[in-house]
Coordinates of C-alpha atoms in Angstrom, one line a residue:
Chain C
X28 CA -15.6 -5.2 51.2
X29 CA -12.0 -6.4 50.7
X30 CA -12.0 -7.8 54.2
X31 CA -14.6 -10.4 53.3
X32 CA -12.6 -13.7 53.2
X33 CA -15.0 -15.5 50.9
X34 CA -14.8 -12.8 48.3
X35 CA -11.0 -13.3 48.1
X36 CA -11.2 -17.0 47.3
X37 CA -14.0 -16.4 44.7
X38 CA -12.0 -13.6 43.0
X39 CA -9.2 -16.1 42.4
X40 CA -11.6 -18.7 41.2
X41 CA -12.9 -16.6 38.3
X42 CA -9.5 -16.9 36.6
X43 CA -10.4 -20.5 35.7
X44 CA -13.1 -21.7 33.3
X45 CA -16.5 -21.1 34.8
X46 CA -17.4 -24.8 34.8
X47 CA -14.9 -25.3 37.6
X48 CA -16.6 -22.7 39.6
X49 CA -16.2 -23.7 43.3
X50 CA -19.5 -22.0 44.1
X51 CA -21.1 -25.1 42.6
X52 CA -23.1 -23.2 39.9
X53 CA -24.6 -26.3 38.2
X54 CA -26.5 -24.3 35.6
X55 CA -23.2 -22.7 34.5
X56 CA -21.5 -26.0 34.1
X57 CA -24.2 -27.6 32.1
X58 CA -24.2 -24.8 29.6
X59 CA -20.6 -25.7 28.7
X60 CA -21.2 -29.4 28.7
X61 CA -24.2 -29.0 26.4
X62 CA -22.2 -26.7 24.2
X63 CA -19.3 -29.2 23.9
X64 CA -21.8 -32.0 22.9
X65 CA -23.4 -29.7 20.3
X66 CA -20.0 -28.6 18.9
X67 CA -19.0 -32.3 18.3
X68 CA -22.1 -32.8 16.2
X69 CA -21.6 -29.6 14.1
X70 CA -19.6 -30.2 10.9
X71 CA -18.7 -26.5 10.7
X72 CA -17.2 -26.6 14.2
X73 CA -15.2 -29.7 13.3
X74 CA -13.8 -28.3 10.1
X75 CA -13.0 -25.0 11.9
X76 CA -11.3 -26.8 14.8
X77 CA -9.2 -29.0 12.4
X78 CA -8.0 -25.9 10.4
X79 CA -7.1 -24.1 13.6
X80 CA -5.3 -27.1 15.1
X81 CA -3.4 -27.8 11.9
X82 CA -2.2 -24.2 11.7
X83 CA -1.4 -24.1 15.4
X84 CA 0.6 -27.3 15.1
X85 CA 2.5 -25.8 12.1
X86 CA 3.2 -22.7 14.1
X87 CA 4.5 -24.6 17.1
X88 CA 6.5 -27.0 15.1
X89 CA 7.9 -24.5 12.7
X90 CA 11.6 -25.1 13.6
X91 CA 11.1 -28.8 12.9
X92 CA 8.9 -28.6 9.8
X93 CA 10.7 -25.8 8.0
X94 CA 13.6 -26.8 5.9
X95 CA 15.3 -23.4 6.1
X96 CA 15.6 -20.6 8.6
X97 CA 13.0 -17.8 8.2
X98 CA 15.8 -15.4 7.0
X99 CA 17.7 -17.9 4.9
X100 CA 18.0 -17.3 1.2
X101 CA 19.2 -20.7 -0.1
X102 CA 18.3 -20.1 -3.7
X103 CA 19.8 -16.6 -4.0
X104 CA 22.0 -17.5 -7.0
X105 CA 19.1 -18.9 -9.0
X106 CA 17.0 -15.7 -9.1
X107 CA 17.0 -13.6 -12.3
X108 CA 15.2 -10.2 -12.7
X109 CA 12.6 -11.7 -15.0
X110 CA 12.6 -15.3 -13.7
X111 CA 11.9 -16.8 -10.3
X112 CA 12.2 -20.6 -10.2
X113 CA 8.9 -22.4 -9.5
X114 CA 8.4 -25.6 -7.6
X115 CA 11.2 -28.1 -7.7
X116 CA 12.5 -31.1 -5.7
X117 CA 14.7 -28.8 -3.6
X118 CA 12.0 -26.1 -3.1
X119 CA 8.5 -27.7 -3.0
X120 CA 6.7 -24.4 -3.6
X121 CA 9.5 -22.6 -5.4
X122 CA 11.5 -19.6 -4.5
X123 CA 10.6 -16.0 -3.8
X124 CA 12.1 -12.8 -5.3
X125 CA 15.0 -12.8 -2.8
X126 CA 15.8 -16.5 -3.1
X127 CA 14.0 -17.7 0.0
X128 CA 12.2 -21.1 0.1
X129 CA 8.5 -20.2 -0.1
X130 CA 7.3 -23.3 1.9
X131 CA 9.7 -22.6 4.7
X132 CA 8.7 -19.0 4.8
X133 CA 5.0 -19.9 4.9
X134 CA 5.6 -22.2 7.8
X135 CA 7.5 -19.5 9.8
X136 CA 4.8 -17.1 8.7
X137 CA 2.2 -19.2 10.4
X138 CA 4.1 -18.8 13.6
X139 CA 4.5 -15.0 13.2
X140 CA 0.9 -14.4 12.1
X141 CA -0.8 -16.6 14.7
X142 CA 1.4 -15.2 17.4
X143 CA 0.4 -11.7 16.5
X144 CA -3.3 -12.7 16.2
X145 CA -3.4 -14.5 19.6
X146 CA -1.4 -11.9 21.5
X147 CA -3.4 -9.0 20.2
X148 CA -6.7 -10.7 21.0
X149 CA -5.5 -11.6 24.5
X150 CA -4.5 -7.9 24.9
X151 CA -7.9 -6.7 23.6
X152 CA -9.7 -9.3 25.8
X153 CA -7.8 -8.3 28.9
X154 CA -8.3 -4.6 28.4
X155 CA -11.9 -4.9 27.3
X156 CA -12.8 -7.3 30.1
X157 CA -11.3 -4.9 32.7
X158 CA -13.3 -1.9 31.3
X159 CA -16.5 -3.9 30.8
X160 CA -16.2 -5.3 34.3
X161 CA -15.7 -1.9 35.8
X162 CA -18.7 -0.5 33.9
X163 CA -20.9 -3.5 34.4
X164 CA -20.1 -3.9 38.1
X165 CA -20.2 -0.3 39.3
X166 CA -22.6 1.3 37.0
X167 CA -23.2 5.0 37.6
X168 CA -20.5 7.5 36.6
X169 CA -17.9 4.8 36.1
X170 CA -20.2 3.2 33.5
X171 CA -20.9 6.5 31.8
X172 CA -17.2 7.5 31.5
X173 CA -16.1 4.1 30.3
X174 CA -18.9 3.8 27.8
X175 CA -18.3 7.3 26.4
X176 CA -14.6 6.4 25.9
X177 CA -15.7 3.1 24.2
X178 CA -18.1 5.1 21.9
X179 CA -15.4 7.4 21.0
X180 CA -13.1 4.6 20.0
X181 CA -15.9 3.0 18.0
X182 CA -16.5 6.2 16.1
X183 CA -13.5 5.5 13.9
X184 CA -13.4 2.3 11.8
X185 CA -11.2 -0.3 13.5
X186 CA -8.6 -0.8 10.8
X187 CA -8.0 3.0 10.6
X188 CA -7.7 3.2 14.3
X189 CA -5.2 0.3 14.3
X190 CA -3.2 1.9 11.4
X191 CA -2.9 5.2 13.3
X192 CA -1.9 3.6 16.6
X193 CA 0.7 1.4 14.9
X194 CA 2.0 4.4 12.9
X195 CA 2.6 6.4 16.2
X196 CA 4.2 3.5 18.1
X197 CA 6.6 2.8 15.2
X198 CA 6.9 0.1 12.6
X199 CA 7.4 -3.2 14.4
X200 CA 5.5 -6.5 15.1
X201 CA 4.9 -5.2 18.7
X202 CA 3.3 -2.1 17.3
X203 CA 0.9 -4.3 15.3
X204 CA 0.0 -6.4 18.3
X205 CA -0.7 -3.3 20.5
X206 CA -2.6 -1.6 17.7
X207 CA -4.9 -4.5 17.0
X208 CA -5.3 -5.3 20.7
X209 CA -6.3 -1.7 21.6
X210 CA -8.8 -1.6 18.8
X211 CA -10.5 -4.7 20.2
X212 CA -10.8 -3.2 23.7
X213 CA -14.0 -1.2 23.1
X214 CA -15.7 -4.2 21.4
X215 CA -15.0 -6.6 24.4
X216 CA -15.8 -3.9 26.9
X217 CA -19.2 -3.1 25.4
X218 CA -20.0 -6.8 25.1
X219 CA -19.2 -7.8 28.6
X220 CA -21.0 -4.8 30.1
X221 CA -24.1 -5.5 28.0
X222 CA -24.0 -9.1 29.0
X223 CA -23.6 -8.3 32.7
X224 CA -26.4 -5.7 32.6
X225 CA -28.7 -8.4 31.1
X226 CA -27.8 -10.7 34.1
X227 CA -28.1 -8.0 36.7
X228 CA -31.9 -8.1 36.8
X229 CA -32.2 -11.9 36.8
X230 CA -33.9 -13.5 39.8
X231 CA -30.9 -15.5 40.8
X232 CA -29.0 -12.3 41.3
X233 CA -31.8 -10.9 43.4
X234 CA -31.8 -14.1 45.4
X235 CA -28.0 -13.9 45.9
X236 CA -28.2 -10.3 47.0
X237 CA -31.1 -11.0 49.4
X238 CA -29.1 -13.8 51.0
X239 CA -26.7 -11.0 52.1
X240 CA -23.8 -11.8 49.8
X241 CA -21.5 -8.9 49.2
X242 CA -21.6 -7.1 45.9
X243 CA -18.2 -8.4 45.0
X244 CA -19.3 -12.0 45.5
X245 CA -22.5 -11.5 43.6
X246 CA -20.6 -9.9 40.7
X247 CA -17.6 -12.2 40.6
X248 CA -19.2 -15.6 41.3
X249 CA -22.7 -15.1 39.9
X250 CA -22.9 -12.4 37.3
X251 CA -19.5 -12.8 35.6
X252 CA -19.6 -16.6 35.0
X253 CA -23.0 -16.2 33.4
X254 CA -21.9 -13.3 31.2
X255 CA -18.7 -14.7 29.7
X256 CA -20.3 -16.8 27.0
X257 CA -20.7 -14.1 24.4
X258 CA -17.2 -12.8 25.2
X259 CA -15.6 -16.1 24.5
X260 CA -17.5 -16.4 21.2
X261 CA -16.4 -12.9 20.3
X262 CA -12.8 -13.7 21.2
X263 CA -12.8 -16.7 18.8
X264 CA -14.3 -14.6 16.0
X265 CA -11.8 -11.8 16.8
X266 CA -8.9 -14.1 16.2
X267 CA -10.0 -14.3 12.6
X268 CA -10.2 -10.5 12.4
X269 CA -6.9 -10.1 14.2
X270 CA -5.1 -12.4 11.8
X271 CA -6.5 -10.5 8.8
X272 CA -5.9 -7.1 10.3
X273 CA -2.4 -8.0 11.3
X274 CA -1.7 -9.0 7.7
X275 CA -3.2 -5.8 6.5
X276 CA -1.0 -3.7 8.8
X277 CA 2.1 -5.6 7.7
X278 CA 1.0 -5.3 4.1
X279 CA 0.9 -1.5 4.6
X280 CA 4.5 -1.8 6.0
X281 CA 3.6 -1.2 9.7
X282 CA 5.0 -4.5 10.8
X283 CA 8.5 -3.4 10.2
X284 CA 11.4 -5.7 9.3
X285 CA 13.0 -6.2 6.0
X286 CA 11.2 -7.3 2.8
X287 CA 12.4 -10.9 3.4
X288 CA 10.5 -11.2 6.7
X289 CA 8.6 -14.5 6.9
X290 CA 5.1 -13.1 7.8
X291 CA 2.1 -13.6 5.5
X292 CA 1.1 -10.0 5.2
X293 CA 4.6 -8.9 4.5
X294 CA 5.1 -11.7 1.9
X295 CA 2.0 -10.3 0.1
X296 CA 3.6 -6.8 0.0
X297 CA 6.7 -8.3 -1.6
X298 CA 4.6 -10.3 -4.0
X299 CA 2.8 -7.2 -5.2
X300 CA 5.5 -6.4 -7.8
X301 CA 5.9 -10.0 -9.0
X302 CA 2.2 -10.6 -9.9
X303 CA 3.1 -11.0 -13.6
X304 CA 6.3 -13.1 -13.0
X305 CA 5.2 -15.3 -10.1
X306 CA 1.6 -15.0 -9.0
X307 CA 2.0 -18.0 -6.6
X308 CA 4.0 -15.7 -4.3
X309 CA 0.8 -13.9 -3.6
X310 CA -1.5 -16.9 -3.8
X311 CA 0.1 -19.0 -1.1
X312 CA 0.3 -16.4 1.7
X313 CA -3.1 -15.0 0.8
X314 CA -4.6 -18.4 0.9
X315 CA -3.0 -19.1 4.3
X316 CA -4.5 -15.9 5.8
X317 CA -7.9 -16.7 4.4
X318 CA -7.9 -20.3 5.5
X319 CA -6.8 -19.5 9.1
X320 CA -9.4 -16.8 9.3
X321 CA -12.0 -19.2 8.0
X322 CA -11.0 -21.8 10.7
X323 CA -11.5 -19.3 13.5
X324 CA -14.8 -18.0 12.0
X325 CA -16.3 -21.4 11.5
X326 CA -15.4 -22.5 15.0
X327 CA -16.6 -19.2 16.5
X328 CA -19.9 -19.2 14.7
X329 CA -20.5 -22.8 15.8
X330 CA -19.6 -21.9 19.4
X331 CA -22.1 -19.0 19.2
X332 CA -24.8 -21.4 18.1
X333 CA -23.9 -23.9 20.7
X334 CA -24.1 -21.4 23.5
X335 CA -27.3 -19.8 22.3
X336 CA -30.2 -21.0 24.4
X337 CA -32.6 -20.0 21.5
X338 CA -31.2 -22.6 19.2
X339 CA -30.6 -25.2 21.9
X340 CA -33.6 -27.4 21.2
X341 CA -32.6 -28.2 17.6
Chain I
X25 CA -37.8 14.0 11.0
X26 CA -35.9 17.3 10.8
X27 CA -35.8 17.3 14.6
X28 CA -34.2 13.8 14.6
X29 CA -31.6 15.0 12.1
X30 CA -30.8 18.1 14.2
X31 CA -30.6 16.1 17.4
X32 CA -28.2 13.6 15.9
X33 CA -26.1 16.3 14.3
X34 CA -25.9 17.9 17.8
X35 CA -24.7 14.6 19.2
X36 CA -21.9 14.5 16.7
X37 CA -20.3 17.6 18.3
X38 CA -19.3 16.0 21.6
X39 CA -18.0 12.9 19.7
X40 CA -15.8 15.0 17.5
X41 CA -14.6 17.2 20.4
X42 CA -13.6 14.0 22.3
X43 CA -11.9 12.6 19.3
X44 CA -10.1 15.9 18.6
X45 CA -8.8 15.9 22.3
X46 CA -7.5 12.3 21.8
X47 CA -5.9 13.1 18.5
X48 CA -4.3 16.3 20.0
X49 CA -2.9 14.4 23.0
X50 CA -1.9 11.5 20.8
X51 CA 0.6 13.4 18.7
X52 CA 1.9 15.3 21.8
X53 CA 2.4 12.0 23.7
X54 CA 5.0 10.9 21.1
X55 CA 8.5 10.3 22.4
X56 CA 10.3 13.6 21.8
X57 CA 7.0 15.5 21.2
X58 CA 5.5 16.6 17.9
X59 CA 8.6 18.4 16.7
X60 CA 10.6 15.2 16.7
X61 CA 7.7 13.6 14.8
X62 CA 7.7 16.3 12.2
X63 CA 11.5 16.4 11.8
X64 CA 12.2 12.6 12.0
X65 CA 15.9 12.0 11.6
X66 CA 16.7 15.6 11.1
X67 CA 15.7 16.4 14.7
X68 CA 18.7 18.4 16.0
X69 CA 18.1 20.3 19.2
X70 CA 18.0 23.7 17.5
X71 CA 15.7 22.5 14.8
X72 CA 13.4 21.1 17.5
X73 CA 13.5 24.5 19.3
X74 CA 12.7 26.3 16.0
X75 CA 9.8 24.1 15.2
X76 CA 8.5 24.4 18.7
X77 CA 8.5 28.2 18.4
X78 CA 7.2 28.2 14.9
X79 CA 4.2 25.9 15.7
X80 CA 3.7 27.1 19.2
X81 CA 4.5 23.8 20.8
X82 CA 6.1 25.6 23.7
X83 CA 2.9 27.3 24.8
X84 CA 0.6 25.8 27.5
X85 CA -1.3 22.7 26.3
X86 CA -4.8 24.2 26.7
X87 CA -3.8 27.2 24.6
X88 CA -2.3 25.0 21.9
X89 CA -5.4 22.8 21.8
X90 CA -7.8 25.8 21.5
X91 CA -5.6 27.3 18.7
X92 CA -5.6 24.0 16.9
X93 CA -9.3 23.6 17.4
X94 CA -9.9 27.1 16.0
X95 CA -7.9 26.2 12.9
X96 CA -9.8 22.9 12.5
X97 CA -13.1 24.7 12.6
X98 CA -12.0 27.2 9.9
X99 CA -10.9 24.3 7.7
X100 CA -7.2 24.5 8.4
X101 CA -6.0 21.0 9.0
X102 CA -2.4 21.9 8.8
X103 CA 0.1 21.2 6.1
X104 CA 1.2 17.8 4.9
X105 CA 4.9 17.4 5.9
X106 CA 5.5 15.2 3.0
X107 CA 4.0 17.2 0.1
X108 CA 4.1 20.7 1.6
X109 CA 0.5 21.2 0.5
X110 CA -2.4 22.0 2.9
X111 CA -4.1 18.8 4.1
X112 CA -7.5 20.0 3.1
X113 CA -6.4 20.8 -0.4
X114 CA -4.9 17.3 -0.8
X115 CA -8.1 15.7 0.5
X116 CA -10.4 17.7 -1.7
X117 CA -8.3 16.8 -4.8
X118 CA -8.4 13.1 -4.0
X119 CA -11.7 12.7 -2.3
X120 CA -13.8 12.4 -5.6
X121 CA -11.8 9.3 -6.5
X122 CA -12.5 7.6 -3.2
X123 CA -16.2 8.6 -3.3
X124 CA -16.5 7.1 -6.8
X125 CA -14.8 3.9 -5.6
X126 CA -16.8 3.5 -2.4
X127 CA -20.1 4.4 -4.1
X128 CA -19.6 1.8 -6.9
X129 CA -18.5 -0.7 -4.3
X130 CA -21.6 -0.1 -2.2
X131 CA -23.8 -0.3 -5.3
X132 CA -22.3 -3.7 -6.1
X133 CA -22.6 -4.8 -2.5
X134 CA -26.2 -3.7 -2.1
X135 CA -27.3 -4.6 -5.6
X136 CA -26.0 -8.1 -5.4
X137 CA -26.2 -8.7 -1.7
X138 CA -29.8 -8.0 -1.0
X139 CA -31.3 -10.1 -4.0
X140 CA -28.8 -12.9 -3.2
X141 CA -29.8 -13.0 0.5
X142 CA -33.5 -12.8 -0.4
X143 CA -33.3 -15.6 -2.9
X144 CA -31.3 -17.7 -0.5
X145 CA -34.0 -17.2 2.2
X146 CA -36.8 -18.1 -0.2
X147 CA -35.0 -21.3 -1.2
X148 CA -33.9 -22.1 2.3
X149 CA -32.1 -25.4 2.6
X150 CA -31.6 -25.8 -1.1
X151 CA -28.5 -25.5 -3.3
X152 CA -28.7 -21.8 -3.9
X153 CA -29.0 -21.2 -0.1
X154 CA -26.1 -23.4 0.7
X155 CA -23.9 -21.7 -1.9
X156 CA -24.9 -18.3 -0.7
X157 CA -24.0 -19.2 2.9
X158 CA -20.7 -20.7 2.0
X159 CA -19.8 -17.8 -0.4
X160 CA -20.7 -15.2 2.2
X161 CA -18.5 -17.0 4.7
X162 CA -15.6 -16.9 2.3
X163 CA -16.4 -13.3 1.4
X164 CA -15.8 -12.3 5.0
X165 CA -12.6 -14.3 5.6
X166 CA -10.7 -13.5 2.4
X167 CA -8.7 -10.4 3.2
X168 CA -9.7 -7.5 0.9
X169 CA -6.2 -6.8 -0.3
X170 CA -5.7 -10.5 -1.2
X171 CA -9.0 -10.5 -3.2
X172 CA -7.8 -7.3 -4.9
X173 CA -4.6 -9.3 -5.9
X174 CA -6.6 -12.2 -7.2
X175 CA -8.9 -10.0 -9.3
X176 CA -6.0 -7.9 -10.6
X177 CA -4.1 -11.1 -11.6
X178 CA -7.0 -12.9 -13.2
X179 CA -8.9 -10.1 -15.0
X180 CA -6.2 -7.5 -15.6
X181 CA -2.9 -9.4 -15.9
X182 CA -4.0 -12.7 -17.4
X183 CA -7.2 -12.0 -19.3
X184 CA -6.6 -8.3 -19.9
X185 CA -10.3 -7.4 -19.7
X186 CA -9.7 -4.6 -17.3
X187 CA -6.9 -2.1 -16.6
X188 CA -4.7 -3.1 -13.7
X189 CA -4.0 0.3 -12.2
X190 CA -4.9 4.0 -12.0
X191 CA -8.1 5.9 -12.7
X192 CA -7.8 6.7 -16.4
X193 CA -5.8 5.5 -19.4
X194 CA -2.9 7.9 -19.8
X195 CA -3.6 8.1 -23.6
X196 CA -7.1 9.5 -23.0
X197 CA -7.1 13.3 -22.9
X198 CA -10.1 14.4 -20.8
X199 CA -11.1 17.5 -18.9
X200 CA -12.1 17.0 -15.3
X201 CA -14.3 19.8 -14.1
X202 CA -15.6 17.9 -11.0
X203 CA -12.9 15.3 -10.3
X204 CA -15.5 12.5 -10.5
X205 CA -14.1 10.9 -13.7
X206 CA -17.2 9.0 -14.7
X207 CA -19.4 12.1 -14.2
X208 CA -16.9 14.3 -15.9
X209 CA -17.0 12.3 -19.1
X210 CA -20.8 12.5 -19.1
X211 CA -20.8 16.3 -18.5
X212 CA -18.3 17.0 -21.2
X213 CA -19.7 14.4 -23.5
X214 CA -16.4 12.5 -23.6
X215 CA -18.1 9.1 -23.5
X216 CA -14.8 7.3 -24.0
X217 CA -13.4 8.9 -20.9
X218 CA -16.4 7.9 -18.8
X219 CA -16.4 4.3 -20.0
X220 CA -12.6 4.1 -19.4
X221 CA -13.0 5.5 -15.9
X222 CA -15.8 2.9 -15.2
X223 CA -13.5 0.1 -16.4
X224 CA -10.8 1.3 -14.1
X225 CA -13.3 1.4 -11.2
X226 CA -14.8 -2.0 -11.6
X227 CA -12.1 -4.3 -10.2
X228 CA -11.1 -2.2 -7.2
X229 CA -14.8 -1.6 -6.4
X230 CA -15.5 -5.4 -6.6
X231 CA -12.7 -6.1 -4.3
X232 CA -13.7 -3.4 -1.9
X233 CA -17.4 -4.4 -2.0
X234 CA -16.8 -8.1 -1.4
X235 CA -17.0 -8.0 2.4
X236 CA -20.0 -5.7 2.6
X237 CA -21.6 -7.8 -0.1
X238 CA -21.1 -11.0 2.0
X239 CA -22.4 -9.3 5.2
X240 CA -25.4 -7.8 3.5
X241 CA -26.4 -11.1 1.8
X242 CA -26.1 -12.9 5.2
X243 CA -28.1 -10.4 7.2
X244 CA -30.8 -10.2 4.5
X245 CA -31.1 -14.0 4.4
X246 CA -31.3 -14.2 8.2
X247 CA -33.8 -11.3 8.4
X248 CA -36.1 -12.6 5.6
X249 CA -36.1 -16.1 7.2
X250 CA -37.1 -14.6 10.5
X251 CA -39.8 -12.4 9.0
X252 CA -41.2 -15.2 6.8
X253 CA -42.1 -17.1 10.0
X254 CA -43.6 -14.2 11.8
X255 CA -47.3 -14.2 12.9
X256 CA -48.2 -11.1 11.0
X257 CA -47.0 -12.6 7.8
X258 CA -49.3 -15.6 8.4
X259 CA -52.1 -13.3 9.2
X260 CA -51.6 -11.3 6.0
X261 CA -51.6 -14.5 4.1
X262 CA -54.7 -15.8 5.8
X263 CA -56.6 -12.6 5.0
X264 CA -55.9 -13.3 1.3
X265 CA -53.0 -11.1 0.4
X266 CA -51.5 -12.4 -2.9
X267 CA -47.9 -13.8 -2.6
X268 CA -46.1 -11.2 -4.8
X269 CA -47.7 -8.3 -2.8
X270 CA -47.2 -10.1 0.4
X271 CA -43.5 -10.6 -0.3
X272 CA -43.0 -7.0 -1.4
X273 CA -45.1 -5.1 1.1
X274 CA -44.9 -7.3 4.2
X275 CA -41.8 -9.6 4.1
X276 CA -39.3 -7.5 2.3
X277 CA -40.2 -4.2 4.0
X278 CA -40.0 -5.7 7.5
X279 CA -36.9 -7.6 6.7
X280 CA -35.1 -4.4 5.5
X281 CA -34.7 -2.8 8.9
X282 CA -31.6 -4.8 10.1
X283 CA -30.3 -4.6 6.6
X284 CA -30.4 -0.8 6.6
X285 CA -28.4 -0.8 9.9
X286 CA -25.8 -3.1 8.4
X287 CA -25.4 -1.0 5.2
X288 CA -24.7 2.0 7.4
X289 CA -22.0 0.1 9.3
X290 CA -20.4 -0.9 6.0
X291 CA -19.4 2.7 5.3
X292 CA -16.6 2.5 7.9
X293 CA -15.5 -0.8 6.5
X294 CA -15.4 0.7 3.0
X295 CA -13.4 3.7 4.0
X296 CA -10.8 1.6 5.8
X297 CA -10.8 -1.0 3.0
X298 CA -10.1 1.8 0.5
X299 CA -6.7 2.3 2.1
X300 CA -5.8 -1.3 1.1
X301 CA -7.6 -1.5 -2.3
X302 CA -6.4 1.8 -3.6
X303 CA -2.9 0.7 -2.7
X304 CA -3.1 -2.5 -4.7
X305 CA -4.7 -0.8 -7.7
X306 CA -2.5 2.4 -7.5
X307 CA -5.8 4.3 -7.4
X308 CA -5.1 7.9 -6.5
X309 CA -7.7 8.5 -3.8
X310 CA -7.4 9.5 -0.1
X311 CA -6.9 5.8 0.8
X312 CA -3.6 5.4 -1.0
X313 CA -2.6 8.9 0.1
X314 CA -3.1 7.8 3.7
X315 CA -1.0 4.7 3.1
X316 CA 1.8 6.9 1.9
X317 CA 1.3 9.3 4.8
X318 CA 1.9 6.4 7.2
X319 CA 5.4 5.8 6.0
X320 CA 6.5 9.4 6.2
X321 CA 4.7 9.8 9.5
X322 CA 2.7 12.7 8.1
X323 CA 0.7 13.3 11.3
X324 CA -1.3 16.2 10.0
X325 CA -2.7 14.0 7.2
X326 CA -3.3 11.1 9.7
X327 CA -5.2 13.4 12.1
X328 CA -7.2 15.0 9.4
X329 CA -8.1 11.7 7.8
X330 CA -9.3 10.2 11.1
X331 CA -11.5 13.2 12.0
X332 CA -12.8 13.2 8.5
X333 CA -13.7 9.5 8.4
X334 CA -15.4 9.9 11.8
X335 CA -17.6 12.6 10.4
X336 CA -18.5 10.5 7.3
X337 CA -19.1 7.5 9.4
X338 CA -21.4 9.3 11.8
X339 CA -23.3 10.9 8.9
X340 CA -23.7 7.5 7.2
X341 CA -25.2 6.2 10.4
X342 CA -27.5 9.2 10.6
X343 CA -28.6 8.5 7.1
X344 CA -29.5 5.0 8.2
X345 CA -31.6 6.3 11.1
X346 CA -33.4 8.6 8.7
X347 CA -34.0 5.7 6.3
X348 CA -35.7 3.8 9.1
X349 CA -38.5 6.4 8.9
X350 CA -38.9 5.7 5.2
X351 CA -39.0 2.0 5.6
X352 CA -41.0 1.7 8.8
X353 CA -43.9 4.1 9.4
X354 CA -43.8 3.4 13.2
X355 CA -40.5 5.2 13.5
X356 CA -41.9 8.4 11.9
X357 CA -44.0 9.3 14.9
X358 CA -41.1 10.0 17.2

């Protein structure tokens, strides 16, 4: 099968978005065009996209936007055991317990939290897509073994699984990325497999097979491009979960680093003891996590609706 | 029905076996092996050798696994390296607290979520509906530990309506025959103790129940909207069924199937959320115990907790399947 020259080119093509499919799959392209048009008309999608873009911009431009370095403690001398200075001209959102500038730390925190969220989702997507593809393309015992493994992973609630994985790897941001990524693998695997199975019995697949195309070509250039929709939707929604779970793991201390680390979950841990003195130290990072998650969720839900043929006529 | 339960219980065995193999290999795959994990920074070569001999880590893997499995089956989950107390004992002592917390959280989630979702569906497109949709969206995106912070700050620190931490006011002297504090107060007729325990439960349970509440409200709304438009509802109405009876017997009953599944799935969410909520409210259950076990790399506790949660999770989903039979007569035949 690997000697088939067409199969080689088509395998490469699947790396790009399906609407650029060189196989000329018009139906596939129009789904995405229609979806884009429907997204533009959906206020939820626009709000979600704006939130996500703002936070992405903040994360990317953190070195420019933040007045201080993430580890800097410019107001160290102004901190008293019972008093933490609030907003002032020098520190727009006030200081934290250690004398760090809250605004600067929130900005750097956006970079840390989004990076963890995006990397872990990419990891989960890659692992899940690989397993799902194996199961969906080969069926038989490959499918059975893969899906039993997936069931096993899903038999433990995801946050607990992530906690135990991160605990074993050791307390560091990398551990958090790996833990949250691994936890997502079974979800993506099951989704892609289910989606591929639904396509397998479609007439166009029968047509492609009867034209004598190899199984690899049928799977890679026909079944897969038509199965990725739900996976992309899930990935968008997963970004919200990943940001929240990353914060949860950091909150439990699995993200490592010192208490002054500029990461939203970690900042919440530090704020825990200051609730009576300076509640804003908890409010700001918490609100950042919630708003980022809201952005991804709104956009993901809108994307799901836009790609769903059942709601297409509305 | 009994057959279904037995079948499902039988299916639980391979899952747990698989999970136990993963957990077994997981600790043994650690750099330096389990002895290093147990000893941490105190891992000198002779200490490692001692531990290996003591715990049998130097024996063949299969033999080790079977020994460990034999211990698990007889309820021996090992000893917590942090407290020196058997894991099972630690769990049994703390479990009532977590059960109380998750049950109250689930009662809040179901008790508010279903009516809210139902009312939103009946008033689809109006203010109540929009509010519910937005609130349920926020409920899912606000991290549970952040909500716990907000509730603690607003209702415990600022307003002082509820206590901010623990399970019982230290000034209250109460006896605890069962470990379920609310129940204990009722049994021993120490009403104050019961009331106090309930007040301690309310905020953590509300925080913990928020996500399930949002999800249940959402699913109920969607499900009721779908059922309302179904042909059989139109038929029932056409043959003259009065609206209250129609809603109760036809719409609500049919709409509850997906909701039941959702409720079962929430149990896992509640148990993992308990780790965070109990930490914020210094609530001495298995959740906060696990959070502490993470820091001290207490693997026996981690392993035990995961197996334990998997069992509870599976049993909850089994309960959901059984409840299908109660909701939908068609499911009873099988």
